[in-house]
Amino acid sequence: MSDSSVEPRRPPSSRSAARQASQRAARGPFWRTVVIAALIALWPALATGLHAGFTGAGERTLVVGAAPTVSTPPPSETPAAPQSVVPLSVLSDSHAYFAASWWRQTVEANAIGGVSMGAFASQPGAVADTIASGLDEAAAGAQGGYVLVQAGTNDLLAGSSPTRAASDIQALWSGVRDRGSTPIAVLVPPSSQVGAEVIELNRLLAAAAQQSGIAVLDVYTPVADTGGRWQAGTSDDGKHANLTGATRQANEVLAQLPGILAGRVGQLAELP
């Protein structure tokens, strides 16, 4: 047989290249299918992530409890400092003692913010000299704060002059200061027995308090008539406030005392 009749062979390198090209062509559709299937499976998650990323935090769904909410004040705002509590004692006769008194309706009832109750040194029926025995208790309870001092009714009923009673009450103020606390002068309530003397005593106390830089708490004016007696319906015995009278006094304490404690010294308007 002649060699010219035999079909010449392709060089080995050409056949190998063709086979590799055929294998690559076969693999192409397979991997494209895998990639497409993976994209289809992952598309919901990818879409959610893209949506959250492009729409901004304000449009995301908030999951309550997922993270704590922290409230940060704007730079221009400064958190308020906690208020200090001022201890307040009372050194008095029966006007602060009875169940519905101005003292019990206000300080003892925790009706005044920033105030805590100190000592309750109230002695029914006592004159100023006797009330002085409660100075240590009142000052200790005040802890360097304030002591409300109210006396004088029993002094006048016992025959003491307004001048003598005023001097004895001023001694109570000095005793409070000597023990490291600040006195607040509480005016003497009206009296149906010694009304004129009450007016004079309150005049003297107001003038002395102003001269000494002592604040005045006025529980007299809201329940007194022009003669220094109790207004109608505010006292049952002519000596002490009843519930109506004590409530009027308490309302005045609520109105006046916060300003006094804030440093605005209370002063009595001129009495008729």
XYZ file of C-alpha atoms in Angstrom:
272
model
C 0.000 0.000 0.000
C 1.321 3.366 -0.912
C 1.996 5.834 1.918
C 0.110 8.527 0.030
C -3.221 6.677 0.588
C -2.985 6.882 4.396
C -4.664 9.943 5.999
C -2.021 11.944 7.707
C -2.309 12.095 11.515
C -2.893 15.338 13.379
C -0.030 16.293 15.501
C -0.610 15.221 19.098
C -0.531 18.784 20.255
C -3.488 19.719 18.047
C -5.687 16.858 19.273
C -4.970 17.693 22.932
C -5.834 21.308 22.403
C -9.141 20.378 20.757
C -10.086 18.007 23.578
C -9.363 20.620 26.236
C -11.413 23.169 24.333
C -14.327 20.705 24.165
C -14.136 20.051 27.929
C -14.105 23.746 28.696
C -17.132 24.266 26.464
C -18.978 21.494 28.334
C -18.113 22.931 31.759
C -19.277 26.452 30.930
C -23.046 25.817 31.043
C -22.688 23.801 34.248
C -21.024 26.577 36.290
C -23.341 29.202 34.900
C -26.242 27.075 36.156
C -24.642 26.816 39.622
C -24.028 30.526 39.862
C -27.553 31.407 38.738
C -29.084 28.963 41.229
C -27.026 30.443 44.058
C -28.083 33.970 43.191
C -31.733 32.930 43.146
C -31.383 31.313 46.583
C -29.576 34.273 48.120
C -31.597 37.050 46.490
C -34.118 37.679 49.389
C -31.304 38.227 51.885
C -29.334 40.374 49.472
C -32.410 42.443 48.659
C -33.166 43.060 52.362
C -29.609 44.142 53.009
C -29.572 46.470 50.042
C -32.919 47.962 51.065
C -31.740 48.591 54.618
C -28.517 50.116 53.359
C -30.104 52.541 50.913
C -33.290 53.588 52.686
C -31.537 54.756 55.903
C -31.994 53.975 59.574
C -35.238 55.932 59.846
C -37.065 53.449 57.650
C -35.818 50.278 59.258
C -38.128 48.157 61.325
C -37.412 48.625 65.032
C -37.351 45.443 67.057
C -38.417 46.385 70.575
C -35.992 45.060 73.158
C -33.298 44.239 70.647
C -31.013 46.920 72.059
C -31.287 49.422 74.906
C -32.404 52.935 74.041
C -29.992 55.582 75.323
C -31.288 59.121 75.626
C -28.500 61.658 75.237
C -29.328 65.300 75.994
C -28.476 67.809 73.276
C -25.122 69.568 73.763
C -26.892 72.746 74.853
C -28.683 71.014 77.736
C -27.032 70.133 81.029
C -28.695 67.547 83.299
C -30.122 69.233 86.391
C -28.220 68.656 89.609
C -30.210 66.897 92.340
C -31.760 69.297 94.796
C -30.567 69.214 98.396
C -33.106 68.555 101.150
C -33.390 71.186 103.903
C -34.200 69.943 107.424
C -36.878 72.037 109.129
C -37.755 71.976 112.836
C -40.516 73.763 114.711
C -40.190 75.315 118.172
C -43.627 76.411 119.270
C -46.651 76.357 121.514
C -50.002 74.674 120.771
C -50.528 76.449 117.413
C -48.291 73.876 115.691
C -49.298 70.993 117.920
C -52.920 70.073 117.237
C -53.852 67.446 114.629
C -54.736 69.745 111.716
C -52.307 72.586 112.435
C -50.547 74.565 109.714
C -47.335 72.655 110.553
C -48.913 69.202 110.281
C -50.626 70.081 106.977
C -47.394 71.314 105.391
C -43.977 70.208 106.660
C -45.097 67.106 108.524
C -47.251 66.070 105.538
C -44.241 66.391 103.185
C -46.204 68.946 101.156
C -43.186 71.180 100.468
C -40.572 69.955 98.029
C -36.946 69.965 99.162
C -37.896 69.994 102.856
C -37.556 67.219 105.413
C -39.039 67.265 108.882
C -36.585 67.864 111.697
C -37.664 68.080 115.334
C -41.242 68.663 116.452
C -40.565 70.672 119.631
C -44.074 71.934 120.266
C -45.300 72.501 123.829
C -49.016 73.252 124.250
C -49.739 75.979 126.813
C -46.100 77.053 127.092
C -44.739 80.580 127.248
C -41.522 81.598 125.519
C -39.338 80.970 128.585
C -40.656 77.399 128.836
C -40.401 76.793 125.104
C -36.677 77.580 125.397
C -36.225 74.108 126.922
C -36.765 72.677 123.432
C -33.955 74.642 121.796
C -31.443 71.791 121.845
C -33.948 69.363 120.337
C -35.063 71.794 117.634
C -31.542 72.784 116.617
C -30.315 69.193 116.575
C -33.223 68.180 114.367
C -32.566 71.085 112.002
C -28.959 69.897 111.452
C -27.845 73.372 110.525
C -31.038 74.089 108.588
C -34.017 76.107 109.766
C -36.143 76.319 112.913
C -39.625 77.835 112.747
C -40.181 79.738 115.985
C -43.738 80.518 117.085
C -44.575 81.756 120.575
C -46.325 84.633 122.334
C -50.017 83.754 122.652
C -49.668 82.203 126.108
C -47.332 84.996 127.219
C -50.011 87.596 126.440
C -52.795 85.520 127.985
C -50.687 85.208 131.147
C -50.443 89.012 131.400
C -47.072 89.624 129.784
C -46.733 92.865 127.823
C -46.092 92.751 124.063
C -42.660 94.293 124.705
C -41.681 91.620 127.235
C -43.071 88.822 125.040
C -41.170 90.131 122.011
C -37.930 90.179 124.012
C -38.423 86.577 125.151
C -39.177 85.439 121.590
C -36.070 87.185 120.281
C -34.105 85.202 122.861
C -35.419 82.046 121.188
C -34.129 83.303 117.820
C -30.707 83.905 119.351
C -30.741 80.462 120.919
C -31.376 78.862 117.528
C -28.523 80.809 115.952
C -26.181 79.979 118.832
C -26.779 76.296 118.067
C -25.855 76.634 114.400
C -29.289 76.808 112.774
C -31.327 79.625 111.221
C -34.529 80.875 112.864
C -37.663 81.802 110.922
C -40.070 84.032 112.838
C -43.662 82.788 112.713
C -46.151 85.505 113.589
C -48.526 85.102 116.506
C -52.045 84.009 115.431
C -55.094 86.154 116.318
C -56.761 86.064 119.716
C -60.333 86.908 120.604
C -59.147 87.655 124.171
C -56.047 89.813 123.570
C -56.367 90.881 119.942
C -54.895 94.368 120.374
C -51.873 92.971 122.187
C -51.337 90.423 119.377
C -51.255 93.262 116.816
C -48.619 95.120 118.830
C -46.547 91.997 119.451
C -46.501 91.163 115.735
C -45.427 94.745 114.957
C -42.493 94.387 117.322
C -41.532 90.958 115.990
C -41.651 92.099 112.354
C -39.424 95.107 113.077
C -36.929 93.036 115.076
C -36.807 90.317 112.431
C -36.145 92.859 109.689
C -33.345 94.428 111.721
C -31.797 91.012 112.418
C -32.170 89.641 108.876
C -34.632 86.969 109.950
C -37.394 85.812 107.626
C -41.011 86.230 108.702
C -43.673 83.583 108.067
C -47.114 85.197 108.262
C -49.882 82.879 109.465
C -51.706 85.804 111.104
C -53.062 87.839 108.188
C -55.164 85.136 106.435
C -57.273 84.509 109.556
C -57.300 87.844 111.458
C -59.829 90.663 111.440
C -58.943 94.322 111.902
C -59.001 94.015 115.708
C -56.546 91.143 115.912
C -59.328 88.631 116.541
C -60.068 85.458 114.577
C -62.167 85.916 111.480
C -65.624 84.382 111.687
C -65.539 80.630 111.140
C -61.775 80.239 111.618
C -61.689 79.431 115.354
C -63.980 77.569 117.726
C -62.499 78.770 121.019
C -61.082 82.205 120.157
C -57.547 80.936 120.892
C -56.724 78.295 118.267
C -57.536 77.784 114.615
C -60.169 75.243 113.698
C -59.829 73.153 110.542
C -60.943 76.032 108.307
C -58.547 78.485 109.925
C -55.636 76.045 110.008
C -56.136 75.223 106.329
C -55.986 78.924 105.447
C -52.778 79.206 107.435
C -51.355 76.098 105.786
C -52.063 77.515 102.347
C -50.096 80.630 103.267
C -47.199 78.499 104.490
C -47.191 76.633 101.180
C -47.117 79.960 99.347
C -44.477 81.705 101.482
C -42.054 79.106 102.782
C -40.452 77.968 99.489
C -39.457 81.573 98.758
C -38.041 82.021 102.245
C -35.945 78.873 101.924
C -34.724 80.026 98.505
C -33.220 83.107 100.141
C -35.978 85.632 99.563
C -36.431 86.898 103.116
C -40.102 87.170 104.028
C -41.285 90.398 105.590
C -44.621 91.360 107.076
C -46.680 94.050 105.403
C -47.633 96.903 107.694
C -50.508 95.876 109.924
C -53.537 98.145 110.429
